[in-house]
Coordinates of C-alpha atoms (C1' of nucleotides) in Angstrom, one line a residue:
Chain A
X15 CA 7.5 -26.7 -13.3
X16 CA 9.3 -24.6 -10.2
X17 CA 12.9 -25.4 -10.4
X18 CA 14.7 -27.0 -7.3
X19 CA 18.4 -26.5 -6.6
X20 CA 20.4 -29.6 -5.2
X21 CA 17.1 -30.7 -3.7
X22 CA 17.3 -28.1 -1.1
X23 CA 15.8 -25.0 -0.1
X24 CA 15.0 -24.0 -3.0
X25 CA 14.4 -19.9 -3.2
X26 CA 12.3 -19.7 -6.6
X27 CA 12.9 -16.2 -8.3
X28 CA 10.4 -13.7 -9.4
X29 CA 7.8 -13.7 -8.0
X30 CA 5.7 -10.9 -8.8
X31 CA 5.5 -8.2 -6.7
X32 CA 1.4 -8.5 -5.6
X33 CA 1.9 -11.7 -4.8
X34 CA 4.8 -10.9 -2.5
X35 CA 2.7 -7.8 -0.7
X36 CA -0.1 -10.7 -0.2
X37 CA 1.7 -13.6 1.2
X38 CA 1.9 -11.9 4.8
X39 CA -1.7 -12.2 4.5
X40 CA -2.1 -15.7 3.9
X41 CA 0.5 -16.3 6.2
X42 CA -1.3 -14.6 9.2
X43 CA -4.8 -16.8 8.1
X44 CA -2.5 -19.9 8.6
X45 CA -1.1 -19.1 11.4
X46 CA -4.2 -18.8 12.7
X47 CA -5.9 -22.0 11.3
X48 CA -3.0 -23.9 13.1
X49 CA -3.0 -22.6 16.3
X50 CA -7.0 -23.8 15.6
X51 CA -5.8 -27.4 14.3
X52 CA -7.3 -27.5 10.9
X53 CA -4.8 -29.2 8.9
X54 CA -5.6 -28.7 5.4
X55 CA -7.3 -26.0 3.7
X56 CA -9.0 -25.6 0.6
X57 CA -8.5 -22.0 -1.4
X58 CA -11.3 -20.9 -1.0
X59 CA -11.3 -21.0 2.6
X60 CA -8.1 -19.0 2.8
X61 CA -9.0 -16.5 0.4
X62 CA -11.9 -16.2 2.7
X63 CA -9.6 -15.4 5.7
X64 CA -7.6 -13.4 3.7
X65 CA -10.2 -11.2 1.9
X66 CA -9.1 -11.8 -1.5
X67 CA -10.4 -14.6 -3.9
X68 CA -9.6 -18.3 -4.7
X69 CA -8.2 -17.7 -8.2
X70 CA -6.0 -15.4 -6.8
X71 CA -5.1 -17.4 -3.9
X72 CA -4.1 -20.7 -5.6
X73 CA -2.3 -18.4 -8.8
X74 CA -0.1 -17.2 -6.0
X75 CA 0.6 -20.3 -4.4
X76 CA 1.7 -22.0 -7.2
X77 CA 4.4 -19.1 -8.1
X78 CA 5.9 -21.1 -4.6
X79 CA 6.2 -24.0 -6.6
X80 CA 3.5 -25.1 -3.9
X81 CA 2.1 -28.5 -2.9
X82 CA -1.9 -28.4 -3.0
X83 CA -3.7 -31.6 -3.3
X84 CA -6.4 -31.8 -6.0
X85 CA -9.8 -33.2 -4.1
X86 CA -8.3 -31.9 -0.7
X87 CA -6.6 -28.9 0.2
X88 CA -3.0 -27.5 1.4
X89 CA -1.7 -28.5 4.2
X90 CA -1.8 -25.9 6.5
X91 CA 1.8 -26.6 8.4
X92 CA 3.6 -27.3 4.9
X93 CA 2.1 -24.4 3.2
X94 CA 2.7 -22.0 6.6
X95 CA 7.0 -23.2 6.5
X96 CA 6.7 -22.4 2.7
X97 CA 5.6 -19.0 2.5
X98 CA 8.0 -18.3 5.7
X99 CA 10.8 -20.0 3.8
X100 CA 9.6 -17.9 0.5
X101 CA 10.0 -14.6 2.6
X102 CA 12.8 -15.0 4.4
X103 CA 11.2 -15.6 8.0
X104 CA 13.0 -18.4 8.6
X105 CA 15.9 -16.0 10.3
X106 CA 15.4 -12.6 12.5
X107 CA 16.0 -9.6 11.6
X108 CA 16.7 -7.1 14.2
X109 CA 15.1 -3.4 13.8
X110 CA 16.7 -0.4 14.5
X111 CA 13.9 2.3 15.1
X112 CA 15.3 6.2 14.1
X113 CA 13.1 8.9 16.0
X114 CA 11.5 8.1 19.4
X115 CA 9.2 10.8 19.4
X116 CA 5.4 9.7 19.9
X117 CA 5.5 7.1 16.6
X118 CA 8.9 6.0 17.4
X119 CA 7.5 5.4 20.8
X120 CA 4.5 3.8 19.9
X121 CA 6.4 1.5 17.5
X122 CA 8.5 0.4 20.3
X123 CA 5.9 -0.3 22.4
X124 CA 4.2 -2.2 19.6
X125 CA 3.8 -5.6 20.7
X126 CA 3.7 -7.1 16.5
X127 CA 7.0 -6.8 15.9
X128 CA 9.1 -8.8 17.9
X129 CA 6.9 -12.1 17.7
X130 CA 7.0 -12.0 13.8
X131 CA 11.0 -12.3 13.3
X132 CA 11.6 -8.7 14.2
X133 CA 13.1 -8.0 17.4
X134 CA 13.2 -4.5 18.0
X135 CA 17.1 -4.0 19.1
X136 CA 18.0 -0.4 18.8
X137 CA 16.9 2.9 19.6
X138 CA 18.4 6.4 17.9
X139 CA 17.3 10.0 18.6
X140 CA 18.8 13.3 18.4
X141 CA 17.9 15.1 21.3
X142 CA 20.6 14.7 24.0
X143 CA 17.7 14.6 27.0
X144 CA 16.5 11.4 25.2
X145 CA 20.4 9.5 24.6
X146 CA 21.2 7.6 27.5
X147 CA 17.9 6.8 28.9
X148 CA 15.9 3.6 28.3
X149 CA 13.5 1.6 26.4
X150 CA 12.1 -1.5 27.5
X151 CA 15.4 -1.9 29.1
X152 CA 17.1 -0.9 25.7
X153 CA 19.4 2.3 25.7
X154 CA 18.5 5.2 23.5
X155 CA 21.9 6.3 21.2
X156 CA 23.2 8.9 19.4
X157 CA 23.2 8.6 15.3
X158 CA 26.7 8.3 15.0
X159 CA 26.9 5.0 17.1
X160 CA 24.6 3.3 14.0
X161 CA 27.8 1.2 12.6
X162 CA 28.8 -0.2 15.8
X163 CA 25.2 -0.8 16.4
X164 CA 24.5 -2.3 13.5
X165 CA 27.7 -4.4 14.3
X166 CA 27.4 -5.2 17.2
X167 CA 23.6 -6.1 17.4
X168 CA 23.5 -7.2 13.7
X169 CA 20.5 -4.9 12.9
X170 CA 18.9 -5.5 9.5
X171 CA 15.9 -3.4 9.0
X172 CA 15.5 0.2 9.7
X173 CA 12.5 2.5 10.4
X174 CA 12.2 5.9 10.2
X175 CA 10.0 7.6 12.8
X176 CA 11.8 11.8 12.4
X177 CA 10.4 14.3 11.0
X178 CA 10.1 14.7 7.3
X179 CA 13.3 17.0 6.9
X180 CA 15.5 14.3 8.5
X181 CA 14.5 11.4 7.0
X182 CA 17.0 11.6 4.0
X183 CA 19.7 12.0 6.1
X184 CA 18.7 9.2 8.6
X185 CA 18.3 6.7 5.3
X186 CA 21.8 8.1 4.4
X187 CA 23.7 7.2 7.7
X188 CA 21.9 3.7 7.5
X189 CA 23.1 2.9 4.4
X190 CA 26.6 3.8 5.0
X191 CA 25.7 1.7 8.7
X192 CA 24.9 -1.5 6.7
X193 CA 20.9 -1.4 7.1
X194 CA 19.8 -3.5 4.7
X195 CA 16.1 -2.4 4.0
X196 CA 14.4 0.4 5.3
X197 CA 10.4 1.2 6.3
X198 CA 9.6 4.7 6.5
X199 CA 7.1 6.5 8.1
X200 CA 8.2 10.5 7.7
X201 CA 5.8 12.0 5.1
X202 CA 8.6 12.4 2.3
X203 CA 9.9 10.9 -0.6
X204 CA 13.7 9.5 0.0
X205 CA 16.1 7.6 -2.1
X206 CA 18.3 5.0 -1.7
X207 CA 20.7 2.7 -3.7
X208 CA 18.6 0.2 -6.0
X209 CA 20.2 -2.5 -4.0
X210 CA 18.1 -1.7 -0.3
X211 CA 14.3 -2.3 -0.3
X212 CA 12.5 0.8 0.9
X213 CA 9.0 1.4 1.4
X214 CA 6.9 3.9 3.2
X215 CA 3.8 3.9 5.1
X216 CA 2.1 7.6 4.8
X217 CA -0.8 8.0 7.2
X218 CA -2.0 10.9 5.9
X219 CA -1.8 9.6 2.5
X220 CA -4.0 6.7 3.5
X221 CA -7.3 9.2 4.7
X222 CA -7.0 11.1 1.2
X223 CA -7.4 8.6 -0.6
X224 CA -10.1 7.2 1.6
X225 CA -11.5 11.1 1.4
X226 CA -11.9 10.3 -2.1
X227 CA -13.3 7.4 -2.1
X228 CA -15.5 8.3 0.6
X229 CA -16.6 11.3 -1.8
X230 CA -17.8 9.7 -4.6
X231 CA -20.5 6.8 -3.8
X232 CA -17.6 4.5 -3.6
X233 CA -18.3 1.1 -4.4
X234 CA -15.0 -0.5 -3.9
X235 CA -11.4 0.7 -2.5
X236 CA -9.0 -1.8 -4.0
X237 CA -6.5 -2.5 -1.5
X238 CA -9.6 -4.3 0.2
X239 CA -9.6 -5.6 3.6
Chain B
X19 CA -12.7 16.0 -22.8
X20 CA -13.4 16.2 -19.9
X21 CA -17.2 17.2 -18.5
X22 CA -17.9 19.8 -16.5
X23 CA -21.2 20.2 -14.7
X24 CA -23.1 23.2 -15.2
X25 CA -19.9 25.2 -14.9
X26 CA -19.2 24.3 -11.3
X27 CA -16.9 22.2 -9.5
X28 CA -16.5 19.5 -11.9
X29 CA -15.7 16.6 -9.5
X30 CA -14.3 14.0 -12.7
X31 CA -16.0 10.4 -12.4
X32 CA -13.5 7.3 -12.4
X33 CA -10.0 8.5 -11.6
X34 CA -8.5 5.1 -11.6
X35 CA -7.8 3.9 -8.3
X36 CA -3.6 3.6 -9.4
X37 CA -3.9 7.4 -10.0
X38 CA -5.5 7.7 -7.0
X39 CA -3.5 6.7 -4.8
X40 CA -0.6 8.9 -6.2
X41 CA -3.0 12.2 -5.8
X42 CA -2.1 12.9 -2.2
X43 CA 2.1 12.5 -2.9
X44 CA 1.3 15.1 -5.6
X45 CA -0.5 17.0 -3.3
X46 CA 2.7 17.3 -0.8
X47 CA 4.6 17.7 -3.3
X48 CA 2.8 20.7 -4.7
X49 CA 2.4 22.1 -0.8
X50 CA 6.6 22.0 -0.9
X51 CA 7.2 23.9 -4.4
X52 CA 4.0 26.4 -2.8
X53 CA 5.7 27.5 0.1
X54 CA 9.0 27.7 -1.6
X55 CA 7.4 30.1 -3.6
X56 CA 7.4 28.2 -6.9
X57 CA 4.3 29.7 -9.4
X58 CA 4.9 26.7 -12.1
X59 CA 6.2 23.4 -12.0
X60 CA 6.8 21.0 -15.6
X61 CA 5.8 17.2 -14.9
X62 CA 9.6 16.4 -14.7
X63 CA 10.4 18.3 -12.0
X64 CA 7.3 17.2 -9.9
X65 CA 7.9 13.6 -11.3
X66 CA 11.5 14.4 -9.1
X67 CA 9.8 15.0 -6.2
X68 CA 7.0 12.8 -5.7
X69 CA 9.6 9.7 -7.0
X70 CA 7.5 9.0 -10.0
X71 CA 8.4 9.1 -13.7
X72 CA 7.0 11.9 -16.0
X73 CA 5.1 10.3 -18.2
X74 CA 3.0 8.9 -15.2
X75 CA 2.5 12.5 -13.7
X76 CA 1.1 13.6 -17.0
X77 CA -1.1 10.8 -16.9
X78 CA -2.4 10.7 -13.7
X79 CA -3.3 14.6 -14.1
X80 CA -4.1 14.6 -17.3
X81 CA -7.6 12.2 -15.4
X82 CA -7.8 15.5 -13.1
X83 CA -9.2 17.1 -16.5
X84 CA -6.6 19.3 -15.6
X85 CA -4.5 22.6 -17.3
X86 CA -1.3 22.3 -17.8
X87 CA 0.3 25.2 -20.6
X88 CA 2.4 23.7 -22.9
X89 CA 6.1 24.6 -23.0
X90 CA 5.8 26.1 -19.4
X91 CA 4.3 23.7 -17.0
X92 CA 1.6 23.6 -14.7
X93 CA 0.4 26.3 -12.4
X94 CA 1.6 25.4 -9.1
X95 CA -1.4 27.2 -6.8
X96 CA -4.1 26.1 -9.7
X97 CA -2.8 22.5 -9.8
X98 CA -3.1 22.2 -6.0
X99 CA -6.4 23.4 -5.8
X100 CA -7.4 21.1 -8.5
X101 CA -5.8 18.0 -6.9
X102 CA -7.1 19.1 -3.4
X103 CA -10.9 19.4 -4.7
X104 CA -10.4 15.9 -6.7
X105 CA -9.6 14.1 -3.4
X106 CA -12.5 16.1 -1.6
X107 CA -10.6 18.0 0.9
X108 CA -12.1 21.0 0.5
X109 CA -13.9 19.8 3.5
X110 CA -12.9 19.0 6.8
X111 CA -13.3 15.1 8.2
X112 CA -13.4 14.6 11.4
X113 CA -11.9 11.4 12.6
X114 CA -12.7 9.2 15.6
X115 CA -9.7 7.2 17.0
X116 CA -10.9 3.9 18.9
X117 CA -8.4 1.8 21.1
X118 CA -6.3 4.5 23.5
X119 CA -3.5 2.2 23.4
X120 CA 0.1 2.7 22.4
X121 CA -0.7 3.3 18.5
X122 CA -4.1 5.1 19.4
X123 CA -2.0 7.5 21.4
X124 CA 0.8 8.2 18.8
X125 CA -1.7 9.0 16.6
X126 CA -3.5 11.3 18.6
X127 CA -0.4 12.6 19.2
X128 CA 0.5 12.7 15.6
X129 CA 0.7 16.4 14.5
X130 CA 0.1 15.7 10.6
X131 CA -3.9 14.8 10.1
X132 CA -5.2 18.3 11.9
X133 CA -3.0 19.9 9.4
X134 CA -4.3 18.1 6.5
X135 CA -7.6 18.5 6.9
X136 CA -8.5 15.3 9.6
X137 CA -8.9 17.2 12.6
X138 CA -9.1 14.2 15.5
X139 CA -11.9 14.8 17.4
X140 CA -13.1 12.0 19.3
X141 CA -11.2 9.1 21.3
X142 CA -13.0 5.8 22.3
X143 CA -11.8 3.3 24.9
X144 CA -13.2 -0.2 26.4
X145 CA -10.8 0.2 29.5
X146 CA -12.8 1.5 32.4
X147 CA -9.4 3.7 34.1
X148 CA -9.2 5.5 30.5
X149 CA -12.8 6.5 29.7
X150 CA -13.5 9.9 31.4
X151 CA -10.0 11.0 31.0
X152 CA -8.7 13.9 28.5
X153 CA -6.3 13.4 25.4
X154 CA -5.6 16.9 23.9
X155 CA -8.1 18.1 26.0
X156 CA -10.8 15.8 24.3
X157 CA -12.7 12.8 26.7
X158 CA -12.3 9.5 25.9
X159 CA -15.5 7.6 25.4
X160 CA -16.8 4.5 25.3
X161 CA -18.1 3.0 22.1
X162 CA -21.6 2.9 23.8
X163 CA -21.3 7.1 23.1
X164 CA -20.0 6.6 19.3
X165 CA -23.8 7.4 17.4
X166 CA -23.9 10.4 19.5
X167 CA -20.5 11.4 18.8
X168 CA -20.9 10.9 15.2
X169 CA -24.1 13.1 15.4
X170 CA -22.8 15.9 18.1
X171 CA -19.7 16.1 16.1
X172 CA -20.0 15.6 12.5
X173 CA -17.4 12.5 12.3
X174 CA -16.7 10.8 9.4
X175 CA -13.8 8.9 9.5
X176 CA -12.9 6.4 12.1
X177 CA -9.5 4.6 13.2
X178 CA -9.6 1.1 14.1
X179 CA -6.4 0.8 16.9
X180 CA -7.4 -1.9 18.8
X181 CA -6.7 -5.6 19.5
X182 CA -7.0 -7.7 16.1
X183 CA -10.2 -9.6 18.0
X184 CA -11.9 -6.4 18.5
X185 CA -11.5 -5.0 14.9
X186 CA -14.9 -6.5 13.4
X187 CA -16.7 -5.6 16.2
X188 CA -15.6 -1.8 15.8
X189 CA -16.0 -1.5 12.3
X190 CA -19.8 -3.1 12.7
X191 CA -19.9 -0.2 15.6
X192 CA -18.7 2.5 13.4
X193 CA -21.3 1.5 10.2
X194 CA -23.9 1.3 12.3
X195 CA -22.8 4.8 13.9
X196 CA -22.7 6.5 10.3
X197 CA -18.9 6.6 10.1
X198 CA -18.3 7.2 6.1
X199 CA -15.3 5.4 6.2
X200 CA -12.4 3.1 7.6
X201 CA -8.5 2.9 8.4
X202 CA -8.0 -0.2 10.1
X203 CA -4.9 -0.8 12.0
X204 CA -5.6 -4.3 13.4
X205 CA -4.1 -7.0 12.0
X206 CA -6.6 -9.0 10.7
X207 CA -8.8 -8.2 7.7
X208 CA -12.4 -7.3 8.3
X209 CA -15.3 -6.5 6.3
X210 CA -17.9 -4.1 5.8
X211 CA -20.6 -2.6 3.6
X212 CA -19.4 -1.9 0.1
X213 CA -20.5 1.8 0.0
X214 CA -17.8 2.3 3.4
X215 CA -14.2 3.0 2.0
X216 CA -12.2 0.5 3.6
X217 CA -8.5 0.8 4.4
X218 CA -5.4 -1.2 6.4
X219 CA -2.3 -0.4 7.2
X220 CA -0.4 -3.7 8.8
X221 CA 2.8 -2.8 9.9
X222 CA 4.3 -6.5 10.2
X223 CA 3.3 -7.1 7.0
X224 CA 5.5 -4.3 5.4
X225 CA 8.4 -5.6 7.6
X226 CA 7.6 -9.2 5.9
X227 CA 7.6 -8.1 2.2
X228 CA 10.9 -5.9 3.1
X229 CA 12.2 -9.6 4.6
X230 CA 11.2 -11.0 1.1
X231 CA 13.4 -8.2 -0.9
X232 CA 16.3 -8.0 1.2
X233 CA 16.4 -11.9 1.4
X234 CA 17.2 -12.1 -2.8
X235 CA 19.1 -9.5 -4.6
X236 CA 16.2 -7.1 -4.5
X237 CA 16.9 -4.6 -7.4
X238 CA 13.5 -2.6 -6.7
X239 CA 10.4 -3.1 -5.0
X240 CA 7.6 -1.5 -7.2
X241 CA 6.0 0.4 -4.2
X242 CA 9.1 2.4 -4.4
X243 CA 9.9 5.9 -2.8
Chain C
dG3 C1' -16.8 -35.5 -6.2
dA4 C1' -13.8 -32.0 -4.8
dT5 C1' -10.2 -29.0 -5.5
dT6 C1' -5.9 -27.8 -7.5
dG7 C1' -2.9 -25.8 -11.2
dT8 C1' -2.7 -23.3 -15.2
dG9 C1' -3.3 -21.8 -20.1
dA10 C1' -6.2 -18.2 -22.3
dA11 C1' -8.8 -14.1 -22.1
dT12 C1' -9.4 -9.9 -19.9
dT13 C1' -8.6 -5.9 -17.4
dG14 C1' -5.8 -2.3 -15.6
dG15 C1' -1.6 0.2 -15.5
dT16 C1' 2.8 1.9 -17.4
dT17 C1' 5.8 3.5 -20.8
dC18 C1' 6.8 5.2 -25.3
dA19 C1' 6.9 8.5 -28.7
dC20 C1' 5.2 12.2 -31.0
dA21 C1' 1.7 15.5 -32.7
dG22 C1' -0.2 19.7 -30.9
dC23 C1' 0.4 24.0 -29.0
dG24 C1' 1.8 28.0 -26.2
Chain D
dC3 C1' 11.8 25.4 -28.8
dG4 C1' 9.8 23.1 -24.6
dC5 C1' 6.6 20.7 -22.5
dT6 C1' 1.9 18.9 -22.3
dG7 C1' -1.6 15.5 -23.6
dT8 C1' -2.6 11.2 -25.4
dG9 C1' -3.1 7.4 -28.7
dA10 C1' -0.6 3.1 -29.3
dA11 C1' 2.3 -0.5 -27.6
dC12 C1' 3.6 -2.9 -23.9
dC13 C1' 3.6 -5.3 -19.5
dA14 C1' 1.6 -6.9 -15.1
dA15 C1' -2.1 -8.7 -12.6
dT16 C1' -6.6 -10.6 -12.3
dT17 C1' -10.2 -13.6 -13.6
dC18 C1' -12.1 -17.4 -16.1
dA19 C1' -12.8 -21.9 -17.1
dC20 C1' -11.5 -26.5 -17.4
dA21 C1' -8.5 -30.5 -17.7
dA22 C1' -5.7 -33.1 -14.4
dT23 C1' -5.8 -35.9 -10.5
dC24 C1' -6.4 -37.3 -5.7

DNA sequence: GATTGTGAATTGGTTCACAGCG
DNA sequence: CGCTGTGAACCAATTCACAATC
């Protein structure tokens, strides 16, 4: 059914969007069952792990064109290269993070990052007392030196940690730097050509909507887990 | 259409959870046109703003019950009340950080939950060098202290900051303490009683699908703005 | 016997398009 | 005339349920 080029790789197109935003989840429940040794697992076990259920689990799967075996399982190692293959894993990408006030900080300090393909390469503030000193034994620099950063380091992925009235202009100077997606974290809307994936993560957001949830006798959030 | 109880504050049942989730990016967006001095706003222009399309805007407020005046637009000060009430923030939430560690501390250092209504107000730590010491002037505690807290200080939301092994054990902490509801920041899922709204925010995971939209000729990435 | 893969049914969300109204 | 509110049409995602198959 899932189409194959020249027998190899094989990137299949479209899959939908919720399955992409859950495949990070099944990924971390493998990850974990390996480093336990199980070698296969069933659906239901891993839509167990990853809070969501079986139906759902082995719909996704297949949109990878994905080997289960009836009676048996998944195999955990095959399935964990295939949904790292499926998002692009199987290559760094090396972060730039924009703003290193206490987020931007934190972020850098944030162990996650570097030991799921993201090396954290670059740091960029404005204020001149921050420029020049270091990070983890990585220099803080000025805006303007994004392109030969990006260059030189071969950054891919940009966050924005500023303030909410510089974040436009931040996701501007990346573009034009050669960022090729962006995660933002300044409480603001932005825009950027079609062609670079953007999202956001909005802290406050997230309480207000738990605010209403926690309102009403909520029975059930949704984004569950 | 919409029902109003005995005249009073009319909190509508069932806003769908899609809707939702857009409220509090209405919400900013309002605050913005507010201070700008703006008394009425049409659903294209706030569409503009919050990165949405107007047809959705009308939707989504339309669940609010709300008053829009055809031909003119919506009431800028009226709206924002209205949204503000619908997500319950017409009361203050205290929120209970636990795990001082680098994300604990950026987001006690964060400046934008007092402001909106999520004044932090308690910090819990299991490291024996932290507990005892101040943060903003409040003492951090261990998790033994959380039922008092929660009692002494009227909290109702707590953070989960910690290690991804400790997450479970927090969140069982926090039920049994009366916390009303949950932002987990761990990587891993947990669970917890259906009547406790239940977040995450896992920021690998939004590097990952960003690695999945940058790696193919991403055109858009639904979660867009 | 167990568990996948998937069509069909269902639910939820978005967009269209226009009647209704200030 | 302009802009809202909303049915109707559309599209995406979820869930069901079962035949396929190891």
């Amino acid at each position: 059914m899932h189409k194959r080029y020249g027998g190899t790789v094989a990137i299949e197109r479209d899959i939908p969007e919720a399955t992409v935003s859950r495949l990070p989840l099944y990924r971390r429940s493998l990850v974990e069952l390996a480093s336990k040794g199980e070698s296969t697992v069933s659906s239901a076990r891993l839509a167990e792990l990853a809070g969501v259920n079986a139906a759902k689990v082995r719909k996704d799967l297949s949109h990878l064109g994905s080997y289960g075996v009836r009676g048996v399982g998944y195999d955990v190692e095959y399935l964990l290269r295939q949904v790292g293959e499926a998002l692009g894993l199987d290559v760094d990408a090396p972060v730039v993070i924009v703003g290193m006030g206490n987020l931007g900080q934190a972020l850098a300090r944030y162990g996650g990052f570097e030991s799921r393909g993201f090396p954290i390469t670059a740091f960029i503030d404005s204020d001149p007392e921050k420029i020049g000193t270091e990070f983890d034994g990585i220099r803080v620099d000025h805006l303007d030196d994004l392109p030969r950063l990006v260059q030189e380091r071969g950054l891919s992925v940009g966050i924005i940690a500023t303030p909410a009235w510089a974040a436009q202009r931040v996701a501007d100077r990346m573009v034009e730097a050669g960022i090729r997606s962006i995660l933002n974290f300044a409480p603001t809307i932005i825009s950027v050509p079609p062609e670079i994936p953007l999202r956001k993560v909005d802290l406050a957001t997230e309480l207000q909507i738990l605010s209403y949830y926690q309102q009403r006798g909520s029975v059930e959030d949704g984004r569950s887990a």
